[in-house]
Short mmCIF file of C-alpha atoms in Angstrom, two decimals:
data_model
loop_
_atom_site.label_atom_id
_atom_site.label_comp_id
_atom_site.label_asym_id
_atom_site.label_seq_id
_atom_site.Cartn_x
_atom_site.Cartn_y
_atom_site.Cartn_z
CA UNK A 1 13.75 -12.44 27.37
CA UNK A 2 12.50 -12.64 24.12
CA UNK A 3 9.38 -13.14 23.34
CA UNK A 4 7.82 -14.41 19.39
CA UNK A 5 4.43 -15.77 18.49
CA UNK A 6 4.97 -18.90 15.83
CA UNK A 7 2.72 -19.95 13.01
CA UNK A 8 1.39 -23.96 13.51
CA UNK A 9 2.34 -25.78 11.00
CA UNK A 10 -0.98 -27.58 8.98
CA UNK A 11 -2.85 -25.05 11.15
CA UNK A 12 -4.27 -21.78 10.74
CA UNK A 13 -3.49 -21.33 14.40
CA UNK A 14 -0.56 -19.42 16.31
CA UNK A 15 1.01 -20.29 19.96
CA UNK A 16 3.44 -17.88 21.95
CA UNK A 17 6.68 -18.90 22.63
CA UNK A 18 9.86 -17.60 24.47
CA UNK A 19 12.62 -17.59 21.97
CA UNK A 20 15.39 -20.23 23.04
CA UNK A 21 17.73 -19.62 19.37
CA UNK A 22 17.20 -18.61 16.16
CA UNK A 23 15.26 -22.07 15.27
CA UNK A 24 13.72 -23.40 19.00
CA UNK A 25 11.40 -22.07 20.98
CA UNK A 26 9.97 -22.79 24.43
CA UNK A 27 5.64 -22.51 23.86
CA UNK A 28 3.35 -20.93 26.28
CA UNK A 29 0.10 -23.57 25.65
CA UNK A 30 -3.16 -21.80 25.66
CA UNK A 31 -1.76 -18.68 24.82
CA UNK A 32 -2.27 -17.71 20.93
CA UNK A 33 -0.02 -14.88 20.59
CA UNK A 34 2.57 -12.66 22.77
CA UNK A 35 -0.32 -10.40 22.83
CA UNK A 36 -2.47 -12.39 24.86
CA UNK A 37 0.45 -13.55 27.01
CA UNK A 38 0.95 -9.96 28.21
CA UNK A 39 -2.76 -10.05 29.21
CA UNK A 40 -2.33 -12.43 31.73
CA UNK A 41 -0.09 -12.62 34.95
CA UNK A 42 0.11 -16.54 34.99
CA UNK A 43 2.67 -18.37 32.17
CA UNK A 44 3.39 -21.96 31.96
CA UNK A 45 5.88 -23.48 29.89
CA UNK A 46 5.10 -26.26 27.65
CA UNK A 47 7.32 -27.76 24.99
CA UNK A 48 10.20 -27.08 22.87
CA UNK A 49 9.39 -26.51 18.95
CA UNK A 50 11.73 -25.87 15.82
CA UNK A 51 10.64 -23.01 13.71
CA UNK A 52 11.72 -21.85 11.02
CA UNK A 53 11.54 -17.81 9.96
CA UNK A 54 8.49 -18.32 7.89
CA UNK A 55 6.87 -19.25 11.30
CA UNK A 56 7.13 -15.94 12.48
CA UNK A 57 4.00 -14.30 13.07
CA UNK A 58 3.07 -10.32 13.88
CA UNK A 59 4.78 -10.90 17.43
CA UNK A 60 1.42 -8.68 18.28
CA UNK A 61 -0.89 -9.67 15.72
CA UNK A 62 -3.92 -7.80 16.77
CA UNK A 63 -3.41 -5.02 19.19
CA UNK A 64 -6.05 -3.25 20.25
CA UNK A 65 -4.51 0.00 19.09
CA UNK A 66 -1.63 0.27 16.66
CA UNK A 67 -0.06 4.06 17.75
CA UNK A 68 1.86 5.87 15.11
CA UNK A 69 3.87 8.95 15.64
CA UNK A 70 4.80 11.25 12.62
CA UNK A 71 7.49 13.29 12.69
CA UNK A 72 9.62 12.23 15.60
CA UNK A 73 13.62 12.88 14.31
CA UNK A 74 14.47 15.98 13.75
CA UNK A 75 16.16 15.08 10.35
CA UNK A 76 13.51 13.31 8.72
CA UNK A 77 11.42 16.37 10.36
CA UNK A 78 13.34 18.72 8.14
CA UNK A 79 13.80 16.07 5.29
CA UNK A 80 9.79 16.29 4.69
CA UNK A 81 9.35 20.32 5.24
CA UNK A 82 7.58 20.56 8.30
CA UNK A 83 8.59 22.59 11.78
CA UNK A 84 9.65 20.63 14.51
CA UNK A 85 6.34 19.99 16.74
CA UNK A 86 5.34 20.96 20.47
CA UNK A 87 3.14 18.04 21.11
CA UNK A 88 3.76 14.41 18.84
CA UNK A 89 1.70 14.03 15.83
CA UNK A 90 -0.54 10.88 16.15
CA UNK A 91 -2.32 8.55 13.55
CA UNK A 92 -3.90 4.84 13.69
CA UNK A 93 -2.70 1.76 11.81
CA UNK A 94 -4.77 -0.95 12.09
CA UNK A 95 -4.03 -4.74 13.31
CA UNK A 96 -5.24 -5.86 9.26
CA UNK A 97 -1.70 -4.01 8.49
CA UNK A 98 0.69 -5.59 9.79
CA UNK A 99 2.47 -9.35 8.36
CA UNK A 100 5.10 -10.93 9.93
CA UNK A 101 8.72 -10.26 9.82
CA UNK A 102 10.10 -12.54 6.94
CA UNK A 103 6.26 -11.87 5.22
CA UNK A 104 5.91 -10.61 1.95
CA UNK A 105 3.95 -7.01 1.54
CA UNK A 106 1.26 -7.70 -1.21
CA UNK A 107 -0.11 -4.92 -2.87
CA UNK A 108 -2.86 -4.52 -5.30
CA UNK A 109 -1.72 -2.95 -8.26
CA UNK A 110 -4.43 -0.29 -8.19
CA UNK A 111 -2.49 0.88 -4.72
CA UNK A 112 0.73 -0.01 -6.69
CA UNK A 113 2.42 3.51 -7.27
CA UNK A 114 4.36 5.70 -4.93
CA UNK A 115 5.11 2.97 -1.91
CA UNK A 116 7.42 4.03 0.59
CA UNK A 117 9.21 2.49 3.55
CA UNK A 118 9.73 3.61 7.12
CA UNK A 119 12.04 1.82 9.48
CA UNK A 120 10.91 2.31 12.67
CA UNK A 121 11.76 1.44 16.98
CA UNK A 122 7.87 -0.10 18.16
CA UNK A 123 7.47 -0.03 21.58
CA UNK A 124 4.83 -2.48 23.04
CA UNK A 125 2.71 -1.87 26.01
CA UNK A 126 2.77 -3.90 28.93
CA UNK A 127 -0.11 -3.53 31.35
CA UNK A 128 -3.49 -0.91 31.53
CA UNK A 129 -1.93 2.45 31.59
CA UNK A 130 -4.33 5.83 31.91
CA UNK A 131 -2.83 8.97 33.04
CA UNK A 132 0.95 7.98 33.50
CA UNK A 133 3.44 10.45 33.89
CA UNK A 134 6.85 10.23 32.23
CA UNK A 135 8.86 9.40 35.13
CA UNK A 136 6.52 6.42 35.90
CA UNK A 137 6.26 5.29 32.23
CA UNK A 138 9.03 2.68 32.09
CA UNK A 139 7.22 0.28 33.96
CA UNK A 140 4.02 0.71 31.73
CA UNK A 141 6.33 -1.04 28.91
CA UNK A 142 6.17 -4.66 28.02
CA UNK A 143 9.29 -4.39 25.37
CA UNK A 144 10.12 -3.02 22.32
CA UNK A 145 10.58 -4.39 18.73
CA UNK A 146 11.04 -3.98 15.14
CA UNK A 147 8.20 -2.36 12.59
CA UNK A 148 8.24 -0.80 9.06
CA UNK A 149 5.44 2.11 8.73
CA UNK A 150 4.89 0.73 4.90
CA UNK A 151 3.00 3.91 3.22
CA UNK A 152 1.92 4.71 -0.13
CA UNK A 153 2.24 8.48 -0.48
CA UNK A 154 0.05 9.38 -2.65
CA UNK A 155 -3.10 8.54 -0.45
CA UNK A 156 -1.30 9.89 2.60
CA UNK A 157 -0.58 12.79 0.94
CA UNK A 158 -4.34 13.57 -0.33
CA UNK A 159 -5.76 14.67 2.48
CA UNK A 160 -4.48 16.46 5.62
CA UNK A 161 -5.35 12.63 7.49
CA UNK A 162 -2.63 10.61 6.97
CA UNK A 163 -3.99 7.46 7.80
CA UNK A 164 -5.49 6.19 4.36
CA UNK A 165 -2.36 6.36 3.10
CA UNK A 166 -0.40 4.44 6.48
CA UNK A 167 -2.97 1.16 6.68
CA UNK A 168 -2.66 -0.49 3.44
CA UNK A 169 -3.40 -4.63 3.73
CA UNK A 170 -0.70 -6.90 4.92
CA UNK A 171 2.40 -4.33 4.62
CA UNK A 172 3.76 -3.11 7.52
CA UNK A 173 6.28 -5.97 8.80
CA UNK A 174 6.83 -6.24 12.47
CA UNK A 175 8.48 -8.38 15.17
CA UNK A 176 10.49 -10.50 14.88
CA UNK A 177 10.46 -10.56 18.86
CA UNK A 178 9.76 -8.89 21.71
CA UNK A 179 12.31 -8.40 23.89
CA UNK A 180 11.80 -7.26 27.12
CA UNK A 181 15.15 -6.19 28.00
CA UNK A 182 16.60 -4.05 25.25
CA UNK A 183 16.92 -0.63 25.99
CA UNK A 184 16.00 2.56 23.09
CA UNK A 185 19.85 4.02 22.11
CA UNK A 186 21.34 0.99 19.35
CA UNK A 187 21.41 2.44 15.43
CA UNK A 188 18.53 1.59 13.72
CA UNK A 189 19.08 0.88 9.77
CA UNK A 190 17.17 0.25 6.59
CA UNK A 191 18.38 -0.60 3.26
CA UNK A 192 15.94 -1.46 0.14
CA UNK A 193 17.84 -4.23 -1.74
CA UNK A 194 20.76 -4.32 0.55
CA UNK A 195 21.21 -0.39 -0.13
CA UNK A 196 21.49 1.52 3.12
CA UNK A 197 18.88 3.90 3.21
CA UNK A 198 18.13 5.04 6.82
CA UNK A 199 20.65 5.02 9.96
CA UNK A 200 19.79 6.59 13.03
CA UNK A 201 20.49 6.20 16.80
CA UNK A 202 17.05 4.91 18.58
CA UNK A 203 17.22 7.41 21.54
CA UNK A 204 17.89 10.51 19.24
CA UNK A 205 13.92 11.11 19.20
CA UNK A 206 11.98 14.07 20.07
CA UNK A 207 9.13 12.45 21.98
CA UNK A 208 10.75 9.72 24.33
CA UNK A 209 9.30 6.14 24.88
CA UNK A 210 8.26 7.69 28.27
CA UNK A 211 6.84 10.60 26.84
CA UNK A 212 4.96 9.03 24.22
CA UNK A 213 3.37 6.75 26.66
CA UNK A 214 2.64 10.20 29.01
CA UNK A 215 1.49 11.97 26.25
CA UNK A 216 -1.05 9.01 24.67
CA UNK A 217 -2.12 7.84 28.03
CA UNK A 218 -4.17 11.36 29.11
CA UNK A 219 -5.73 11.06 25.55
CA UNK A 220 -7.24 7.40 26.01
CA UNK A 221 -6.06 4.32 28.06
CA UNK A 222 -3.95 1.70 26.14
CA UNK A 223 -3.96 -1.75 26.89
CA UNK A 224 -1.54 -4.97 27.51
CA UNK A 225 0.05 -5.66 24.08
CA UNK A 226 -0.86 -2.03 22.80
CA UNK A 227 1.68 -0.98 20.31
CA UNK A 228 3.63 2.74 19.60
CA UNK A 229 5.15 3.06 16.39
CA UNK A 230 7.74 6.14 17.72
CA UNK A 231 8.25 7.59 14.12
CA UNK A 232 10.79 7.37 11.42
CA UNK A 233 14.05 8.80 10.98
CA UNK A 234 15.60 10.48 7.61
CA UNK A 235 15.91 8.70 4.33
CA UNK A 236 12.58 7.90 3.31
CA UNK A 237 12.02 7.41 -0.50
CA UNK A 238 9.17 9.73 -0.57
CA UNK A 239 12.10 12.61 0.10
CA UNK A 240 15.08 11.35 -2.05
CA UNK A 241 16.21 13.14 -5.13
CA UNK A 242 15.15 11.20 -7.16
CA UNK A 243 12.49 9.68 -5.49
CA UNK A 244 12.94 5.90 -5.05
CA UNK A 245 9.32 4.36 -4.35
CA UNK A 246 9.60 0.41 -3.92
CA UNK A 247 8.69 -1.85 -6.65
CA UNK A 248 7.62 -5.39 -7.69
CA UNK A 249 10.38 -7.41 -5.91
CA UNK A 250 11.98 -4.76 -3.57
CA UNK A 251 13.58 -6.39 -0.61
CA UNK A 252 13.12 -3.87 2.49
CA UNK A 253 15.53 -4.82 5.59
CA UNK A 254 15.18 -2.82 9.41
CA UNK A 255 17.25 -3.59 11.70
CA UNK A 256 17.74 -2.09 15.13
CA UNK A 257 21.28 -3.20 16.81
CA UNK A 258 20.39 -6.40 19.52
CA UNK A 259 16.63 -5.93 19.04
CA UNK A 260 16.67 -8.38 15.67
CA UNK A 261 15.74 -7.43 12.27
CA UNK A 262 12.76 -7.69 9.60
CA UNK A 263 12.83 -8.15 5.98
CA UNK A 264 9.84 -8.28 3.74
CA UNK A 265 9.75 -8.12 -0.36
CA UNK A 266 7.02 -5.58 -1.97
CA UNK A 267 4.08 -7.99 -4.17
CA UNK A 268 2.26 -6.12 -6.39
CA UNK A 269 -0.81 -8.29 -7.08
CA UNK A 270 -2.70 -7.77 -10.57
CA UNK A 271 -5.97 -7.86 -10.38
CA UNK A 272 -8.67 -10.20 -12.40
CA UNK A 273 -9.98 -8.75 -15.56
CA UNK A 274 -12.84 -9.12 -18.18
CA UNK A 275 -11.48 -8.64 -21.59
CA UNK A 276 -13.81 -6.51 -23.97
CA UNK A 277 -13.39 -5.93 -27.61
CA UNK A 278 -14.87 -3.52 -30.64
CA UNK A 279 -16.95 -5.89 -30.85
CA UNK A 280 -18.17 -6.29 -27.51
CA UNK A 281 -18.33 -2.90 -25.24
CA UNK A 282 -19.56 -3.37 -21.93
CA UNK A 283 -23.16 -3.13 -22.33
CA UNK A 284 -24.69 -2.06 -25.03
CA UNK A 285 -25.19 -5.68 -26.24
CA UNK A 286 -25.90 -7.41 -23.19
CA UNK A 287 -28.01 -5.34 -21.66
CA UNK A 288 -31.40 -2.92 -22.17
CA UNK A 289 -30.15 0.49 -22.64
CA UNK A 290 -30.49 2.47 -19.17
CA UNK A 291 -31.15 -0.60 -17.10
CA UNK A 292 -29.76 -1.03 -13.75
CA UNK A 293 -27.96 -3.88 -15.29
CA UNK A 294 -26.81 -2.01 -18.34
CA UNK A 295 -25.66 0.60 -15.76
CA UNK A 296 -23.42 -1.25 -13.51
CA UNK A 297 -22.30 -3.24 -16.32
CA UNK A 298 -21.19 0.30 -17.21
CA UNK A 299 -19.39 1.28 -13.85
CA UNK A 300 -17.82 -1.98 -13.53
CA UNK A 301 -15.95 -1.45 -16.94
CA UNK A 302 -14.82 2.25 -15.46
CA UNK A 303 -13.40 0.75 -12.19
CA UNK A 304 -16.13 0.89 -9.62
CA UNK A 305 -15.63 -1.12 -6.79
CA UNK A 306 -18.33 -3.86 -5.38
CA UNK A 307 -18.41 -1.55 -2.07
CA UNK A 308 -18.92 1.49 -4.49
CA UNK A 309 -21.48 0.23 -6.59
CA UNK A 310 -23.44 -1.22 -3.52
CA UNK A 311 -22.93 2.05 -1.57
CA UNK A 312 -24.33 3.66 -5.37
CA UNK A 313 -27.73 1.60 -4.84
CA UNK A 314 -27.64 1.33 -0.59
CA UNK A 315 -31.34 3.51 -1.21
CA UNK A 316 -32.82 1.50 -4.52
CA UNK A 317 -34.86 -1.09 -2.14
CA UNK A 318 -35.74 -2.95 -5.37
CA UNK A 319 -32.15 -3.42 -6.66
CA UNK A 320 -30.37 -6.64 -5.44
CA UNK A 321 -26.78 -5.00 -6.28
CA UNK A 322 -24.48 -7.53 -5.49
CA UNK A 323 -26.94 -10.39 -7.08
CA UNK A 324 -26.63 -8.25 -10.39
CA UNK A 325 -22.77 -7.79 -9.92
CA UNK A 326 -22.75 -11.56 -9.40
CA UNK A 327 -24.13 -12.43 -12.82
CA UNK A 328 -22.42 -9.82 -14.66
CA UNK A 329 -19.13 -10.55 -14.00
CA UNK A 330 -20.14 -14.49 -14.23
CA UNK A 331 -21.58 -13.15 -18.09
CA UNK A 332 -17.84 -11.39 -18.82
CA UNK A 333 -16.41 -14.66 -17.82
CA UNK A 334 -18.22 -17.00 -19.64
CA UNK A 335 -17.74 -14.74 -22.67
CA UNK A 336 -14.22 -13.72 -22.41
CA UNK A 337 -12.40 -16.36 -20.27
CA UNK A 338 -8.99 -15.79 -21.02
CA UNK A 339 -6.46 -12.50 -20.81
CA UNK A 340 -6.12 -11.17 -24.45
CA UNK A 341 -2.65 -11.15 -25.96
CA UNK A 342 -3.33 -6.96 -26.34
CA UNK A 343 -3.96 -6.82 -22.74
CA UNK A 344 -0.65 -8.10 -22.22
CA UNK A 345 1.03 -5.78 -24.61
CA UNK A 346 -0.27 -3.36 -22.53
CA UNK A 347 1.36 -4.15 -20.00
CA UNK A 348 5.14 -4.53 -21.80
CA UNK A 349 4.26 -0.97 -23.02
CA UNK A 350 3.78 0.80 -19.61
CA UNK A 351 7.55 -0.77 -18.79
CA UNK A 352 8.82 0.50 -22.08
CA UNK A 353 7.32 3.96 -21.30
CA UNK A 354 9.12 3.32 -17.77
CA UNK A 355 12.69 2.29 -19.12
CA UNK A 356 12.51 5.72 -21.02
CA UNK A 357 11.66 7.57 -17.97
CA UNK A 358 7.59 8.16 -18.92
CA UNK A 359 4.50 7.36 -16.64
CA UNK A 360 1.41 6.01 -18.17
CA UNK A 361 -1.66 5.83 -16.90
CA UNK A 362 -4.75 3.42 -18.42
CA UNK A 363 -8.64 4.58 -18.55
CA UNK A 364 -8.35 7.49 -15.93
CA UNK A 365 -10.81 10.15 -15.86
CA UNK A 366 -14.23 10.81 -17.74
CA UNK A 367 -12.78 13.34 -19.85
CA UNK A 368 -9.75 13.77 -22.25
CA UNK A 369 -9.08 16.55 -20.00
CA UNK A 370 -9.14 14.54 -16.53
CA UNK A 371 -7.17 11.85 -18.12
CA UNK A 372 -4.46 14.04 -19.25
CA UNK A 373 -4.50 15.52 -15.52
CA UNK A 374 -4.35 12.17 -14.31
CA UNK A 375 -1.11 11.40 -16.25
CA UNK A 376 0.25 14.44 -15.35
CA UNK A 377 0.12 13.77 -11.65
CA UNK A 378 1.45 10.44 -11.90
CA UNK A 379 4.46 11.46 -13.59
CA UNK A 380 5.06 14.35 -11.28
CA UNK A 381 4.45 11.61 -8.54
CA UNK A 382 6.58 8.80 -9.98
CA UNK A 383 9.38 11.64 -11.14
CA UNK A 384 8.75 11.45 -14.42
CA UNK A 385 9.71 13.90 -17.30
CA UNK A 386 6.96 13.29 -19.41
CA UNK A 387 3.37 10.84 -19.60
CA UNK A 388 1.20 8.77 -21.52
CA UNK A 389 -2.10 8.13 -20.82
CA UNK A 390 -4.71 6.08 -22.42
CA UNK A 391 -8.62 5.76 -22.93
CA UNK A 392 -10.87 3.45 -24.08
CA UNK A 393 -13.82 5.81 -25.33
CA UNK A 394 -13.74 8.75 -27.95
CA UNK A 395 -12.78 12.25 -26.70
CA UNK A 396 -15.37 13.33 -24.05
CA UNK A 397 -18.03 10.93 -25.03
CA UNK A 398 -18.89 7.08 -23.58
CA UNK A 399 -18.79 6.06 -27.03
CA UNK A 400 -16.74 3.01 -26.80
CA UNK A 401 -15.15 2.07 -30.38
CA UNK A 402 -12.86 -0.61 -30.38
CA UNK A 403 -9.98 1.66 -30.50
CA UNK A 404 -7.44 3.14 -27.58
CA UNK A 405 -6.20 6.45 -27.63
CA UNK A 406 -3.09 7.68 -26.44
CA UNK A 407 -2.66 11.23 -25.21
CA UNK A 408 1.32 12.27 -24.35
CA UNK A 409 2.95 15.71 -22.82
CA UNK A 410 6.38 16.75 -21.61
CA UNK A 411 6.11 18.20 -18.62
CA UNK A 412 8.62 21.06 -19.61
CA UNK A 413 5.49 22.81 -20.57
CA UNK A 414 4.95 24.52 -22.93
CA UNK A 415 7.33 23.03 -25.15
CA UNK A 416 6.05 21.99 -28.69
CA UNK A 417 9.39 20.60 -29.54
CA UNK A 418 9.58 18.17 -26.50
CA UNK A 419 5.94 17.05 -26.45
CA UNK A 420 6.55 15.83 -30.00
CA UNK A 421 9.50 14.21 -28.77
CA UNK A 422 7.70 12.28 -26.04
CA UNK A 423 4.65 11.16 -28.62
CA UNK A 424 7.50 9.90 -31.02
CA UNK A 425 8.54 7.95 -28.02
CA UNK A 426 5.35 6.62 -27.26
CA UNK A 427 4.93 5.91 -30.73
CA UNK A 428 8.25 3.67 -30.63
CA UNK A 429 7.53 1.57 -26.95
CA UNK A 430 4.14 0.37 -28.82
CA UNK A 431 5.81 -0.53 -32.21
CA UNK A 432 8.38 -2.44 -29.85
CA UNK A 433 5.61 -4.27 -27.84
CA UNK A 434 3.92 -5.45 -31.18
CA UNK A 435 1.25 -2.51 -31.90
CA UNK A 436 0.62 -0.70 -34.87
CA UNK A 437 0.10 2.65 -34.08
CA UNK A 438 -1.25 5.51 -36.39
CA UNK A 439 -0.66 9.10 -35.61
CA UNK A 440 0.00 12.18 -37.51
CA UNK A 441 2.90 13.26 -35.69
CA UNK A 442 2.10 16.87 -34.10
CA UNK A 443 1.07 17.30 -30.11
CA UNK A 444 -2.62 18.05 -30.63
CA UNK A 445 -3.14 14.58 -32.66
CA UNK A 446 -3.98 11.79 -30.36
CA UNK A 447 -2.14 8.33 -31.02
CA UNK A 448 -4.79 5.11 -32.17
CA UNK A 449 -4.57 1.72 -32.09
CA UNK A 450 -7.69 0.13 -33.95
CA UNK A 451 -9.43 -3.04 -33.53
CA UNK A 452 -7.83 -3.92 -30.37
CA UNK A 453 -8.98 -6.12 -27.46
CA UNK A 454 -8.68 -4.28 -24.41
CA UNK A 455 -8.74 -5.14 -20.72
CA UNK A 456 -10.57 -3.44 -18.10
CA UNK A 457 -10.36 -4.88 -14.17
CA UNK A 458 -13.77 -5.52 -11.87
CA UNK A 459 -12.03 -4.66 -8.82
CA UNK A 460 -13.28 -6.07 -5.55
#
């Protein structure tokens, strides 16, 4: 039996229904979701609907626990550089993750770089289950089905926690069913624009289904419609040589043999921006000088979240944060309503740097110094041989002059003769984009672009 849970159409509601073909379904009234169908011991039928894939919710959509295992085929074990563990390594997703299975994955661009995909066998949890053993595990399981463990590396990778990296927003697909016969053992496969990028056997796993369940189940008990990610096999993009992150418009496919398949296109979602000129900076005009006003005008402009600039005045009892950030941003608006034609330029240029195998990185750091250690990582990140990276204020200073300034390296350092090289380059992508660049043509000179308008984003 396979089991889905279908969108309503002109709803923002969700039924469960036992899958009938590939467009009808039989519905289970008064049950939203397979997840609260496994909850209960009593099912009646209702009617038979027409869906269409777009229908197809999370077949789980909020789980109590999302259970992810790390490091579970011995390939993709050796693929990332770690020893093959005694005991499984465990992290949380959470239910705000996961989209259906013909969903798209939107992103935000400022979690944009180094996205990676992970095809992977879920196994779903069928009744309350505390201190199973392995032998008696099978009959703890509801069914198994199809999820991607969508991660963006670089978080993962910046702490020993991997779980800031493995919970972005509405990216990991999963479903499209449950199906509560299919057995672990059919080839699972991935391919990233019809590429084939993963292929492994479902039972070739180091920690079992049974296991798993033994394992997690003397740690905490899970519940009905409790799900276990059991891990990923080799072929990721994080470990490819080169590296091949997904993009704007990537189409990533997992498909396990008889269980069904998923297939869900990367979104990278810009963000809204307040344009500022040499004219305008971000405060010193608007505001009194050193006034909390003036001051978050100020972190706004250097990409300061509303949660971080609340958190920055969670003590100040007289300081109505978010009524300030309110008005600011409403001020920006009213002044600058529009994206400038520069801003956009911008954007064209950081492709150009990209078509000739450059990184570039926009208003990172307080320093020249950070920023240049900022565009370094990227491009090491991204697999880049050399970076650009911009700023919007004069060497170390918050002295904001209506010019941007470019800073460029190779990173076949030191090389004189190839950092040159790369700032000719980035001399060329913004002559191409419709800049007019000035720069004296040796490493240690910084590239300008004067009287531009320049965007900054007030992230939420």
């Amino acid at each position: 039996m396979r089991l889905v849970t279908l969108r309503v159409p002109g709803h923002d509601l969700t039924v469960a229904a036992r899958l009938e073909s590939d467009t009808t379904a039989v519905t289970y009234p008064g049950f939203p979701d397979v997840g609260a169908l496994l909850q209960s011991d009593s099912w009646q039928e209702g009617e038979r609907v027409s869906f269409s894939h777009d229908q197809l919710a999370p077949v789980i959509p909020s789980p109590s626990k999302i259970i992810c295992v790390g490091l579970n085929y011995a390939k993709h074990i050796e693929e990332m550089g770690h020893e093959r563990p005694d005991v499984p390594t465990l992290f949380i997703k959470f239910p705000e993750a996961l989209i259906g299975p013909y969903d798209d994955a939107e992103i935000p661009d400022f979690n944009a770089d180094t996205l990676d995909f992970e095809g992977e066998l879920a196994v779903v949890v069928g009744k309350y289950t505390r201190h199973v053993r392995e032998t008696d595990a099978h009959a703890h399981i509801a069914g198994y089905a199809v999820i991607n463990d969508y991660t963006q590396r670089h978080i993962q990778k910046r702490t020993k926690q991997w779980h800031q990296g493995k919970s972005l927003e509405k990216t990991a697909g999963f479903g499209p069913w449950l199906d509560t016969e299919w057995q672990p053992g059919p080839t699972l496969t991935t391919t990233v624009n019809g590429e084939v990028m993963q292929q492994a056997p479902t039972d070739d796993l180091v920690f079992s289904p049974a296991k798993l369940i033994e394992f997690i189940s003397h740690l905490y008990p899970l519940n009905p419609g409790d799900v276990i990610a059991t891990g990923t096999p080799a072929g990721v993009g994080h470990a490819r040589d080169p590296k091949r992150y997904l993009a704007d418009g990537d189409t990533v496919r997992v498909e396990i043999d008889g269980l069904g398949a998923i297939e869900n296109t990367t979104r990278i979602l810009r963000r809204q921006h307040a344009m500022l000129t040499s004219a305008f900076p971000p405060s010193e005009y608007l505001y009194e000088p050193e006034s909390d006003e003036s001051d978050i005008a100020m972190m706004l402009c250097h990409g300061w979240s509303a949660a971080e600039i609340t958190a920055h005045y969670e003590d100040e009892e007289n300081v109505d944060a978010l009524s300030l950030l309110d008005d600011i941003r409403a001020e920006y608006a009213r002044r600058i309503p529009s994206p400038s034609e520069d801003a956009t330029k911008l954007e064209a240029f950081s492709d150009a740097l990209a078509d000739r195998g450059l990184s570039f990185s926009f208003d990172e750091g307080w320093t020249k110094a950070e920023a240049a250690d900022e565009g370094a990582d990227r491009a090491t990140r991204e697999g880049r041989r050399g970076y650009a990276y911009c700023t919007t204020q004069d060497v170390d200073g918050l002295i904001h002059t209506g010019k941007l300034y470019f800073g460029f390296a190779s990173l076949d350092a030191p090389n004189t003769d190839a950092d040159d090289a790369v700032g000719q380059e980035v001399v060329d992508a913004l002559r191409d984009v419709g800049f007019a660049p000035e720069w004296e043509g040796t490493r240690t000179a910084r590239i300008t672009c004067s009287g531009l308008v320049f965007e900054l984003a007030l992230s939420d």
